[in-house]
PDB file of C-alpha atoms in Angstrom:
ATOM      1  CA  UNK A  30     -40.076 -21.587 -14.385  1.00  0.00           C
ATOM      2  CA  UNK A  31     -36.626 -20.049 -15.234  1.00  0.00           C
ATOM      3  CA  UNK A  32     -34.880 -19.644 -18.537  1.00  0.00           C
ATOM      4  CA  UNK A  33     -31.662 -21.734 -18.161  1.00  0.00           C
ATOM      5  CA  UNK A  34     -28.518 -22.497 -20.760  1.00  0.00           C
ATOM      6  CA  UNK A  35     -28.088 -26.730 -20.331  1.00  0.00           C
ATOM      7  CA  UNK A  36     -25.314 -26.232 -22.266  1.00  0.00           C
ATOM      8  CA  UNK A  37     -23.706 -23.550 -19.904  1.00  0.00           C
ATOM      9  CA  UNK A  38     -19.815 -24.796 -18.095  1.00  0.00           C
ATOM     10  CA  UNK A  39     -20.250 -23.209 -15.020  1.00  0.00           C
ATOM     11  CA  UNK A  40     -22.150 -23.748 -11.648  1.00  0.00           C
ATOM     12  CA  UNK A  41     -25.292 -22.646 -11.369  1.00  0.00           C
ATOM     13  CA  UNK A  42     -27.289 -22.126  -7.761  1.00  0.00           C
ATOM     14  CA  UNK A  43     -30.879 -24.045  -7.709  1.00  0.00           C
ATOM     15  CA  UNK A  44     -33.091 -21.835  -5.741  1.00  0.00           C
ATOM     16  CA  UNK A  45     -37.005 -22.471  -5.231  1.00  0.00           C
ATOM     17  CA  UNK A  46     -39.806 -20.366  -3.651  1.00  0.00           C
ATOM     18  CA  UNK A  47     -43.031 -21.544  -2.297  1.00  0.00           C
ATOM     19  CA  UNK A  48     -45.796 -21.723  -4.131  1.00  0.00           C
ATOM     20  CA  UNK A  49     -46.919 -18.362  -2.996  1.00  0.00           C
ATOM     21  CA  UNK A  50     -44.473 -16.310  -0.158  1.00  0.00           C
ATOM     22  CA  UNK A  51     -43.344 -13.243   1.236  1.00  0.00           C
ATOM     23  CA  UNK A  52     -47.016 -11.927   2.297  1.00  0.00           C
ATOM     24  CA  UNK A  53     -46.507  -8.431   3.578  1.00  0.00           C
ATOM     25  CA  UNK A  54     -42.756  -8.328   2.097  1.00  0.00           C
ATOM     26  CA  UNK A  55     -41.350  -6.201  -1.083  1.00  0.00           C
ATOM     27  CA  UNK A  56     -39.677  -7.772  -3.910  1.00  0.00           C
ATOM     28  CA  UNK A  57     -36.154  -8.132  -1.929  1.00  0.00           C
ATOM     29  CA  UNK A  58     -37.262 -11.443  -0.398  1.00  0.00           C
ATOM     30  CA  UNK A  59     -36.826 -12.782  -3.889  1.00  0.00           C
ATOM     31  CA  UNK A  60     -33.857 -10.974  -4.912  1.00  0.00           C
ATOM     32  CA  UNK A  61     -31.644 -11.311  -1.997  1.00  0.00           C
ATOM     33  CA  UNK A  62     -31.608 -14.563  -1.275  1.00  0.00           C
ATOM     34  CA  UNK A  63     -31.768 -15.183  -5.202  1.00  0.00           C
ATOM     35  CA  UNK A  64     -28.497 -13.044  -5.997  1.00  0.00           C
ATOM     36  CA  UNK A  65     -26.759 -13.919  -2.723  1.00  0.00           C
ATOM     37  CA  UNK A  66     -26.341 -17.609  -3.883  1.00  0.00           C
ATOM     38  CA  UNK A  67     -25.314 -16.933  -7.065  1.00  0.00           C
ATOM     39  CA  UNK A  68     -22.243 -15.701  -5.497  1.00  0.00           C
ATOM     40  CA  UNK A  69     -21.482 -18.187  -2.837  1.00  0.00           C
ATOM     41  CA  UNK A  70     -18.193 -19.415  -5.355  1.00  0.00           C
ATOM     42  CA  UNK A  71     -17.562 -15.283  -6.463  1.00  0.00           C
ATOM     43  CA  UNK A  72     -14.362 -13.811  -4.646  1.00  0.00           C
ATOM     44  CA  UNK A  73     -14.402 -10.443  -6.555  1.00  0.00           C
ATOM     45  CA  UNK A  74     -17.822  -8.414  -6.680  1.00  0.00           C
ATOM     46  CA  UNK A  75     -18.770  -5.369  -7.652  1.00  0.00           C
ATOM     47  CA  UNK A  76     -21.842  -3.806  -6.932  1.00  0.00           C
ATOM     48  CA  UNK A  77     -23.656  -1.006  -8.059  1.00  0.00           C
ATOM     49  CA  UNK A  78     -25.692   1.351  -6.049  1.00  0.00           C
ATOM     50  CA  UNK A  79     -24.286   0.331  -2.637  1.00  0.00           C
ATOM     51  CA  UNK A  80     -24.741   3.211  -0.375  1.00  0.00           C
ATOM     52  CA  UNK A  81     -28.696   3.048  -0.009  1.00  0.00           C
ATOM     53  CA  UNK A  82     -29.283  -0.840  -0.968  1.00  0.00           C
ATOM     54  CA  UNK A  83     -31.705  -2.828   1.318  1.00  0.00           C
ATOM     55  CA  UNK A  84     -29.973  -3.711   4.656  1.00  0.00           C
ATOM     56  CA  UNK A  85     -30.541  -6.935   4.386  1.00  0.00           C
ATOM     57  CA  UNK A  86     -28.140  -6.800   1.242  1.00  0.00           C
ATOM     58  CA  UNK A  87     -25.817  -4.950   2.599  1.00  0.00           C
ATOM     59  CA  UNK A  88     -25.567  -7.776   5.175  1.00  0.00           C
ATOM     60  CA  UNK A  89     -24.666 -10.155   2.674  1.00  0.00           C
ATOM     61  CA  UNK A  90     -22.584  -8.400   0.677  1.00  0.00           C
ATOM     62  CA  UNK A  91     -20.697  -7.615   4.092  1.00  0.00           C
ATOM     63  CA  UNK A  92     -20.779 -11.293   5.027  1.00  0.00           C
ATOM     64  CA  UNK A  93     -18.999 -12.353   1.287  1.00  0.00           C
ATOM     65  CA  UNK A  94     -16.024  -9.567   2.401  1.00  0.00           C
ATOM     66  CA  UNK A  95     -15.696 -10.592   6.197  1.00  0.00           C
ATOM     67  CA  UNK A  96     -15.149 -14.119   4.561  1.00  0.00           C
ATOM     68  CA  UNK A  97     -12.592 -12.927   2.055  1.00  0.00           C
ATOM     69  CA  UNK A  98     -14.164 -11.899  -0.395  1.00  0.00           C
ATOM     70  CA  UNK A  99     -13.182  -9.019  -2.551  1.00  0.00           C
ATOM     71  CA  UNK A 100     -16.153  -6.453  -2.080  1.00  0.00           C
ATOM     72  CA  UNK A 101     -15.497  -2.941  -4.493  1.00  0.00           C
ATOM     73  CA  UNK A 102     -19.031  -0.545  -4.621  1.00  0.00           C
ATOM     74  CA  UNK A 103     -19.742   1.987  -7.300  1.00  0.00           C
ATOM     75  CA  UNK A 104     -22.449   4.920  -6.614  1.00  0.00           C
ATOM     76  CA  UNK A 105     -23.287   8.440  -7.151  1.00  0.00           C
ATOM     77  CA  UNK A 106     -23.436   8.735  -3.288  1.00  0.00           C
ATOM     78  CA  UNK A 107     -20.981   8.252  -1.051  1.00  0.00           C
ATOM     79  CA  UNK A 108     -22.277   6.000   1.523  1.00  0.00           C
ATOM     80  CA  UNK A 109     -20.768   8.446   4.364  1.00  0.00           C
ATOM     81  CA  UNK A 110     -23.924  10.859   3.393  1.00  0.00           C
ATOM     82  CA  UNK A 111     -26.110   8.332   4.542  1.00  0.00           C
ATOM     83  CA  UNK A 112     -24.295   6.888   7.001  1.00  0.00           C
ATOM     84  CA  UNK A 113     -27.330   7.414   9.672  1.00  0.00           C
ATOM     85  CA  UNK A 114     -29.358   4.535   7.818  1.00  0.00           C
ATOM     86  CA  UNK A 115     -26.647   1.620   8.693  1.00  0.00           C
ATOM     87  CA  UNK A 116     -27.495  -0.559  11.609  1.00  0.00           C
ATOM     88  CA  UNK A 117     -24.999   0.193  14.309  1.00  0.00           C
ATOM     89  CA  UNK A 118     -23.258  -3.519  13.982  1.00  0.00           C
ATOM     90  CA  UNK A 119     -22.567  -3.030  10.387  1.00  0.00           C
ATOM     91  CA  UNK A 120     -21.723   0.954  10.059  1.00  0.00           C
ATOM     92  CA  UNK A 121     -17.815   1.060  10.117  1.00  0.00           C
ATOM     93  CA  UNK A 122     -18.175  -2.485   7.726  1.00  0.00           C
ATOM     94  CA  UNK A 123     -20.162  -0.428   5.118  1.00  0.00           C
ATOM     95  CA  UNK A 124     -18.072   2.618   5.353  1.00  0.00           C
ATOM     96  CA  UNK A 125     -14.890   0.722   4.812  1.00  0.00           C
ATOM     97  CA  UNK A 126     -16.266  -0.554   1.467  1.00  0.00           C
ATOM     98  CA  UNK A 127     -13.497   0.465  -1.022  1.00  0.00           C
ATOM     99  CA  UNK A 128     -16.023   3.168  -3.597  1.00  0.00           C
ATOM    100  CA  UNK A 129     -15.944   4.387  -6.989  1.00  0.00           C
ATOM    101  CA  UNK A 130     -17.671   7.383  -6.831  1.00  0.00           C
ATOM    102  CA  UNK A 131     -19.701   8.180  -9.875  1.00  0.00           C
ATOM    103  CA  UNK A 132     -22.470   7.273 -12.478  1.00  0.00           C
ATOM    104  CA  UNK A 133     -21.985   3.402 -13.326  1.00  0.00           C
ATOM    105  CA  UNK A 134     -21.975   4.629 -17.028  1.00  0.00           C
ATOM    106  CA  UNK A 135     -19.313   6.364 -16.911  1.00  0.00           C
ATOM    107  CA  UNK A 136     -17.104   5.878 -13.623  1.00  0.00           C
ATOM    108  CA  UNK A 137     -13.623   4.800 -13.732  1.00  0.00           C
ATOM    109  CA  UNK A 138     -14.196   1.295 -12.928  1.00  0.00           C
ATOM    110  CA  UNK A 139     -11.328  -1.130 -13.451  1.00  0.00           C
ATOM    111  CA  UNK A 140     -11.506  -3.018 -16.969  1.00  0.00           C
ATOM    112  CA  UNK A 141     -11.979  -7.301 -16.507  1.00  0.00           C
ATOM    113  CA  UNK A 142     -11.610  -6.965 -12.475  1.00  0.00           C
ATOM    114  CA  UNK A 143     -14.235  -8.666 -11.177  1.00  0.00           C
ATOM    115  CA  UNK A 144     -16.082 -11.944 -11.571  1.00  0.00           C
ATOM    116  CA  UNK A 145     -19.242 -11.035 -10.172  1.00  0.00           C
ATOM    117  CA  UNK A 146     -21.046  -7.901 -10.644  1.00  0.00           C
ATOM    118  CA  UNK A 147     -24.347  -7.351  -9.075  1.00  0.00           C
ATOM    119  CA  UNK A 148     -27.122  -4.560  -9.705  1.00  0.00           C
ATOM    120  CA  UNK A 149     -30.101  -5.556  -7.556  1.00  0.00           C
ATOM    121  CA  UNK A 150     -33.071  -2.812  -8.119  1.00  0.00           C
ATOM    122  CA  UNK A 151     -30.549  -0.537  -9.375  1.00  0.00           C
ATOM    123  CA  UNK A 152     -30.585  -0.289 -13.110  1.00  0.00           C
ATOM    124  CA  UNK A 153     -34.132   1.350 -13.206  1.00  0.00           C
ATOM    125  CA  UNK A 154     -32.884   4.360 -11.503  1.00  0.00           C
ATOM    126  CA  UNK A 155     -29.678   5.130 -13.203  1.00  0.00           C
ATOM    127  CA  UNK A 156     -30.805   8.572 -15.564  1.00  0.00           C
ATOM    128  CA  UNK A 157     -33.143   9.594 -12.792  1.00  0.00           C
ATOM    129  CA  UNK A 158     -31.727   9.722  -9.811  1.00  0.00           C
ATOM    130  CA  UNK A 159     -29.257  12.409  -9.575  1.00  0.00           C
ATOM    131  CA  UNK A 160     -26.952  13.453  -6.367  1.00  0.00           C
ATOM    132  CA  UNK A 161     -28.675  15.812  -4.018  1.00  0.00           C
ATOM    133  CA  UNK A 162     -28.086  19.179  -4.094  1.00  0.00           C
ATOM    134  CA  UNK A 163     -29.587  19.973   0.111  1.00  0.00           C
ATOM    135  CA  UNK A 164     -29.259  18.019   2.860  1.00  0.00           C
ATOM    136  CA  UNK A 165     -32.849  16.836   2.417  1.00  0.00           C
ATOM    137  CA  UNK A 166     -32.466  13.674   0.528  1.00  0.00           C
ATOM    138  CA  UNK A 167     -29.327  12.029  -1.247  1.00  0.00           C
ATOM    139  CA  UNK A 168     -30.812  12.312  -4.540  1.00  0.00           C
ATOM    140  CA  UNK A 169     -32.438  15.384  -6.095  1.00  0.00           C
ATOM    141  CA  UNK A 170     -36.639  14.974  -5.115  1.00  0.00           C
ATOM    142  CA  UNK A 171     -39.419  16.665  -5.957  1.00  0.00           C
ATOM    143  CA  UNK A 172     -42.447  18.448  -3.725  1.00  0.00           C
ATOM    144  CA  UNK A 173     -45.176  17.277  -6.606  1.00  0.00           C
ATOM    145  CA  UNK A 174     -44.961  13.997  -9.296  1.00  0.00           C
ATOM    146  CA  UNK A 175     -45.896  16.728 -11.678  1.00  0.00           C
ATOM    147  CA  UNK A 176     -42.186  18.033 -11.496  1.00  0.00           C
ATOM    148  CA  UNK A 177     -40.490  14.881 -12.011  1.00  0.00           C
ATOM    149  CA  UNK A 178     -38.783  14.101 -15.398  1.00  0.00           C
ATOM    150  CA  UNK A 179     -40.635  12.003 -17.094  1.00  0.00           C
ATOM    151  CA  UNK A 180     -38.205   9.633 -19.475  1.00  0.00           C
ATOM    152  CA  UNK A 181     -34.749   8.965 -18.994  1.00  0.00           C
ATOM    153  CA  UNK A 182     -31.931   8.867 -21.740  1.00  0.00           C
ATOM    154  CA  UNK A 183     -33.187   6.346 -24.210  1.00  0.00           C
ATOM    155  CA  UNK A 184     -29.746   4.623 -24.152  1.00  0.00           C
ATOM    156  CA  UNK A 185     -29.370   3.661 -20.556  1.00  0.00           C
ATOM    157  CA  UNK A 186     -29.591   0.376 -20.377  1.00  0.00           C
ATOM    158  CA  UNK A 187     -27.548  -0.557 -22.911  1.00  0.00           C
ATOM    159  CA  UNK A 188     -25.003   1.680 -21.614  1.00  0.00           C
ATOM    160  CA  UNK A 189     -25.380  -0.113 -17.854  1.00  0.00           C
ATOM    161  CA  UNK A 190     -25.021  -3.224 -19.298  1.00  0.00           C
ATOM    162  CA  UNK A 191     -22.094  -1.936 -21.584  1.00  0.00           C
ATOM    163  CA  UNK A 192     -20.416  -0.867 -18.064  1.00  0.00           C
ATOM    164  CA  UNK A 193     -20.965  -4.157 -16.537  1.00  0.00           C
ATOM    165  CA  UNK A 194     -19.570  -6.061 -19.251  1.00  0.00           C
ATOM    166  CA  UNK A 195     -16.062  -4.032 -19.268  1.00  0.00           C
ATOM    167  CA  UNK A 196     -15.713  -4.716 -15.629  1.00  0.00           C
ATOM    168  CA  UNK A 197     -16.348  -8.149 -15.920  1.00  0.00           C
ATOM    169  CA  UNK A 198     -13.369 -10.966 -16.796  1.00  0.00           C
ATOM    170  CA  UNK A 199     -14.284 -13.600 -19.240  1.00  0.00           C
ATOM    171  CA  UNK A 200     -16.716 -16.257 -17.243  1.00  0.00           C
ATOM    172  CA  UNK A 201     -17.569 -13.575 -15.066  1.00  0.00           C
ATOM    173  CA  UNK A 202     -21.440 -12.874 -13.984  1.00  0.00           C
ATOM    174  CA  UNK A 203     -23.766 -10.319 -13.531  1.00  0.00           C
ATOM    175  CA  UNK A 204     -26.775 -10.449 -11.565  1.00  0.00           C
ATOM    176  CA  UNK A 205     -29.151  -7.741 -12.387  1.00  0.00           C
ATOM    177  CA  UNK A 206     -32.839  -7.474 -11.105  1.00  0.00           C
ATOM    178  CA  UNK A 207     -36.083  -4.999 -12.406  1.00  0.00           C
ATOM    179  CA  UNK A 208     -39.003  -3.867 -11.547  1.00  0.00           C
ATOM    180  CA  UNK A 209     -41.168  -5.386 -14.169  1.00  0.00           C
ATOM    181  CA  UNK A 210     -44.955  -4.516 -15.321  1.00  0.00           C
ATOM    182  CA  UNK A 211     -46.742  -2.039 -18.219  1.00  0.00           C
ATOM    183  CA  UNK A 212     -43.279  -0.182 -18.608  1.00  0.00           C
ATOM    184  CA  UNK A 213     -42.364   3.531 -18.598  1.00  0.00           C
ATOM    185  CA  UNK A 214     -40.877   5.417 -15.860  1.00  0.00           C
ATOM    186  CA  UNK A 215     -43.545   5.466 -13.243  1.00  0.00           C
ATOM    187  CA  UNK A 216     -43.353   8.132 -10.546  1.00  0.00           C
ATOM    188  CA  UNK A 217     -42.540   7.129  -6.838  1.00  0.00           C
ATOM    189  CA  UNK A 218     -43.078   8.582  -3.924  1.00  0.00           C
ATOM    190  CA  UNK A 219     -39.804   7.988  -1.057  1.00  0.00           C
ATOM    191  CA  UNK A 220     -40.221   7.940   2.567  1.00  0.00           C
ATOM    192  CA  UNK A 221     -39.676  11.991   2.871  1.00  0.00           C
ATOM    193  CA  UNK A 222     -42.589  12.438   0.835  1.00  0.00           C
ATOM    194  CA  UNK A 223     -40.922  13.568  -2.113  1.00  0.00           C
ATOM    195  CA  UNK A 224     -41.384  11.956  -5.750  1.00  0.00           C
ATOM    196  CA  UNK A 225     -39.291  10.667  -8.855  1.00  0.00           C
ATOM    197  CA  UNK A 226     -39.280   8.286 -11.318  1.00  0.00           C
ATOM    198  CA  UNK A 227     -38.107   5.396 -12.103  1.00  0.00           C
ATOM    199  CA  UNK A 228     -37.996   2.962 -15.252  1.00  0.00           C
ATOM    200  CA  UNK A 229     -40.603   0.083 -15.036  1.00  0.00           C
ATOM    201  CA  UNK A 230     -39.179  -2.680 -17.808  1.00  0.00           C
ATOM    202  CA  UNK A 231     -41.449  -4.522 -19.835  1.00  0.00           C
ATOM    203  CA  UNK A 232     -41.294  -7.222 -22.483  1.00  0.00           C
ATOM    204  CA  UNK A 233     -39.791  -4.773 -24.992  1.00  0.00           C
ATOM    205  CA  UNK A 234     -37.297  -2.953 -22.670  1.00  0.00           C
ATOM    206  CA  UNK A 235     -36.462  -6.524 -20.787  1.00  0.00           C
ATOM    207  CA  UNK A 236     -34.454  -7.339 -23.966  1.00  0.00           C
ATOM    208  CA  UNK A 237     -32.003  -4.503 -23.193  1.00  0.00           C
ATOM    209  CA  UNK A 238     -30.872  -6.671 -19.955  1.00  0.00           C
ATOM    210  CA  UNK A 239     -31.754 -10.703 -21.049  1.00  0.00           C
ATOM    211  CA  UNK A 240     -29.813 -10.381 -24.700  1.00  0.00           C
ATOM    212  CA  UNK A 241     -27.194  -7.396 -23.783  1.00  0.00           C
ATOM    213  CA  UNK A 242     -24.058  -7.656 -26.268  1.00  0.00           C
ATOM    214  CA  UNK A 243     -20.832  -9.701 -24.395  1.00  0.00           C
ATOM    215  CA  UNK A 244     -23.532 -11.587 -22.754  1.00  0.00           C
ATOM    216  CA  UNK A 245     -24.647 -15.196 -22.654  1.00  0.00           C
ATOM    217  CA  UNK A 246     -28.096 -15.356 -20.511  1.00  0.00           C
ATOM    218  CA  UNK A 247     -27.701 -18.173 -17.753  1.00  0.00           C
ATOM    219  CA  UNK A 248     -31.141 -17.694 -16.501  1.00  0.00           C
ATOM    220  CA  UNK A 249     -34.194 -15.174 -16.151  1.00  0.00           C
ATOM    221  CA  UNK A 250     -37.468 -15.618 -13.807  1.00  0.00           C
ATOM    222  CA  UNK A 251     -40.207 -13.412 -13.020  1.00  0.00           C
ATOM    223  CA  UNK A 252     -42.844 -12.730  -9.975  1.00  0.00           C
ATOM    224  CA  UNK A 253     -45.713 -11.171  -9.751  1.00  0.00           C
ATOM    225  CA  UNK A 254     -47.372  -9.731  -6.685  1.00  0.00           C
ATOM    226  CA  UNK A 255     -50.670 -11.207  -5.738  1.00  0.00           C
ATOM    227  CA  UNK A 256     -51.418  -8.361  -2.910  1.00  0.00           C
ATOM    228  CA  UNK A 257     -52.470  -9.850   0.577  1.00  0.00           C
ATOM    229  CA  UNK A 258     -50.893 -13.724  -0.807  1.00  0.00           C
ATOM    230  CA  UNK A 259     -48.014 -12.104  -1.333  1.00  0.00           C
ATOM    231  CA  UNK A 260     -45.244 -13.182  -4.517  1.00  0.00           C
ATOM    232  CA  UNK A 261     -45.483 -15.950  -7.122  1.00  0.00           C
ATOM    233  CA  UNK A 262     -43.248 -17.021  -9.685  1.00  0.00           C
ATOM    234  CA  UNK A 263     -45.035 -16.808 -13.743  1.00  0.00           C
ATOM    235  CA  UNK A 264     -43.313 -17.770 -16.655  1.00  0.00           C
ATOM    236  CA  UNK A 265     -42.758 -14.658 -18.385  1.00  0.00           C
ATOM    237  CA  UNK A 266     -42.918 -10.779 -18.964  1.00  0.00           C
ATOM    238  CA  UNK A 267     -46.600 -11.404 -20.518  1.00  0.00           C
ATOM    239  CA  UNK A 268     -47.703 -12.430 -17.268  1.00  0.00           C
ATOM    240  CA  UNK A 269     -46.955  -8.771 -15.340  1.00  0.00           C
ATOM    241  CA  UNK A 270     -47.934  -6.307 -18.279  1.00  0.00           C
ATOM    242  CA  UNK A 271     -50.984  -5.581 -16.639  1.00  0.00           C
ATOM    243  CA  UNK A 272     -49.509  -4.438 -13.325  1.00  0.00           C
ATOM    244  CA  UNK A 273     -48.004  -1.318 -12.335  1.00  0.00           C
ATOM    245  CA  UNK A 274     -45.677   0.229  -9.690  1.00  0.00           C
ATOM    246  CA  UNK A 275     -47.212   3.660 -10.016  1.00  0.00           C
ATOM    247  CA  UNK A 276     -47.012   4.893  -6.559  1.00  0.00           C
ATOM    248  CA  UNK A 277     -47.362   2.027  -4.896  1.00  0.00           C
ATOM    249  CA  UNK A 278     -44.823   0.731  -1.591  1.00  0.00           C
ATOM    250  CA  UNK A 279     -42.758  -1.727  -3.730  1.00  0.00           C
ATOM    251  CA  UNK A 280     -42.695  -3.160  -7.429  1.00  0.00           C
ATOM    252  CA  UNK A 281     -45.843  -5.356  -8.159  1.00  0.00           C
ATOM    253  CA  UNK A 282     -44.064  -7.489 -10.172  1.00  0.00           C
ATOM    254  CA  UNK A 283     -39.678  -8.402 -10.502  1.00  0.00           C
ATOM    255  CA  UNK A 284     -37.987  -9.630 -13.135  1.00  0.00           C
ATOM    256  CA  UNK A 285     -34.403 -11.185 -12.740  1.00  0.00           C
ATOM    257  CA  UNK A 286     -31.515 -11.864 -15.210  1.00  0.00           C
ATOM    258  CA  UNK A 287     -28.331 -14.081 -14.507  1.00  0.00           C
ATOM    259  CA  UNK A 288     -25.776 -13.675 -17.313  1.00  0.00           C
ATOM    260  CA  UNK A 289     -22.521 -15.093 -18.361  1.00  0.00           C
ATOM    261  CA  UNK A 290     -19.757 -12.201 -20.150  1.00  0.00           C
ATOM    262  CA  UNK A 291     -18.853 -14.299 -23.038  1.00  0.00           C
ATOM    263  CA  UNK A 292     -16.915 -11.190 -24.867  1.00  0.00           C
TER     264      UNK A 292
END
């Protein structure tokens, strides 16, 4: 059911789910394994929001650089504040992750220096989350959802995607995956107990990401969660609208974008 260029030059991963899968799981069993073999041939990645990604993607991203692979991160936290949440095995690999230190939007990345840049369930925060003031939390929480901000700078995905695209050389990729449902930042609750937001893309807002400028799309798909039968694959944004992540344990529905800097 994905969106794919015929007419694209490069190789392109074929990766299938079940039917239904992933009962009892949160929308990383479909964007791991999804994003990690799109860059099984990528020898320079960057990617965004390292320090409190999934484990499980921190594994692969670990696995690329033990097999050569040039691994750079980019956050607002350093991954030495959270050092605690890294498995024993793979602390001092994490920690020795060269970091750019600073908001993806704006951070002195290096220009054309990578040709892979992945931002797996990262976008939606960037103009929310900001770096924790107390030792409480890495990001800046609040005690009720009726504290949290409730939009984020209009202009943020375009300037993510702007960001990507400078970092990227010609025939480089990113890999960027959403929450996807009604739209609008929906408040979430972390494991502390404390509550933000975050941006839930739509149709509308999807556009931002599938037909960013310096872009070619290579391929989009979309999943919805079915509750106790876990994820399915549907054909388009359409098919999530009437779901919502509003404090719920994961997204109830993922959309993900593969995409090709042409310019």
């Amino acid at each position: 059911m994905s969106k794919q260029n015929s007419s694209r030059s490069q190789w392109s991963p074929d990766i299938e789910f079940g039917e239904t899968f992933g009962v009892d799981r949160s929308e990383r069993c479909i964007e791991i394994p999804w994003a990690q073999k799109w860059i099984e041939n990528r020898d320079r990645i960057l990617d965004i929001g390292f320090a409190l990604s999934d484990i499980d993607w921190l594994r692969a991203l670990l696995s690329k650089r033990s097999a050569g692979a040039e691994l750079t991160a980019v956050d607002i936290v350093l991954p030495e504040r959270v050092s605690s949440r890294y498995p024993e095995d793979i602390r001092e690999a994490a920690l020795n992750v060269p970091i750019i230190v600073g908001d993806v939007r704006t951070a002195s990345v290096p220009v054309a220096a990578f040709d892979a840049v992945t931002c797996v369930s990262t976008i939606e925060h960037v103009g929310f989350d900001i770096k924790g003031s107390s030792e409480q939390s890495a990001f800046d929480r609040w005690v009720t959802g009726e504290e949290t901000p409730d939009s984020r700078d209009p202009q943020a995905t375009v300037d993510v995607m702007a960001a990507i695209a400078r970092s990227l050389e010609i025939g480089g990729i990113a890999l960027v995956s959403v929450p996807m449902g009604r739209g609008g930042a929906v408040l979430v609750q972390d494991k502390l107990g404390y509550f933000t937001r975050q941006q839930e893309y739509n149709a509308e807002s999807w556009t931002g990401i599938a037909d960013a400028k310096g872009f070619r799309l290579l391929e989009e798909r979309f999943f919805t969660f079915l509750g106790e039968a876990g994820w399915q694959e549907v054909s388009s944004p359409s098919d999530l609208a009437h779901q919502t992540a509003w404090l719920t344990p994961h997204a109830t529905g993922v959309a993900l974008a593969a995409l090709e800097r042409t310019s």
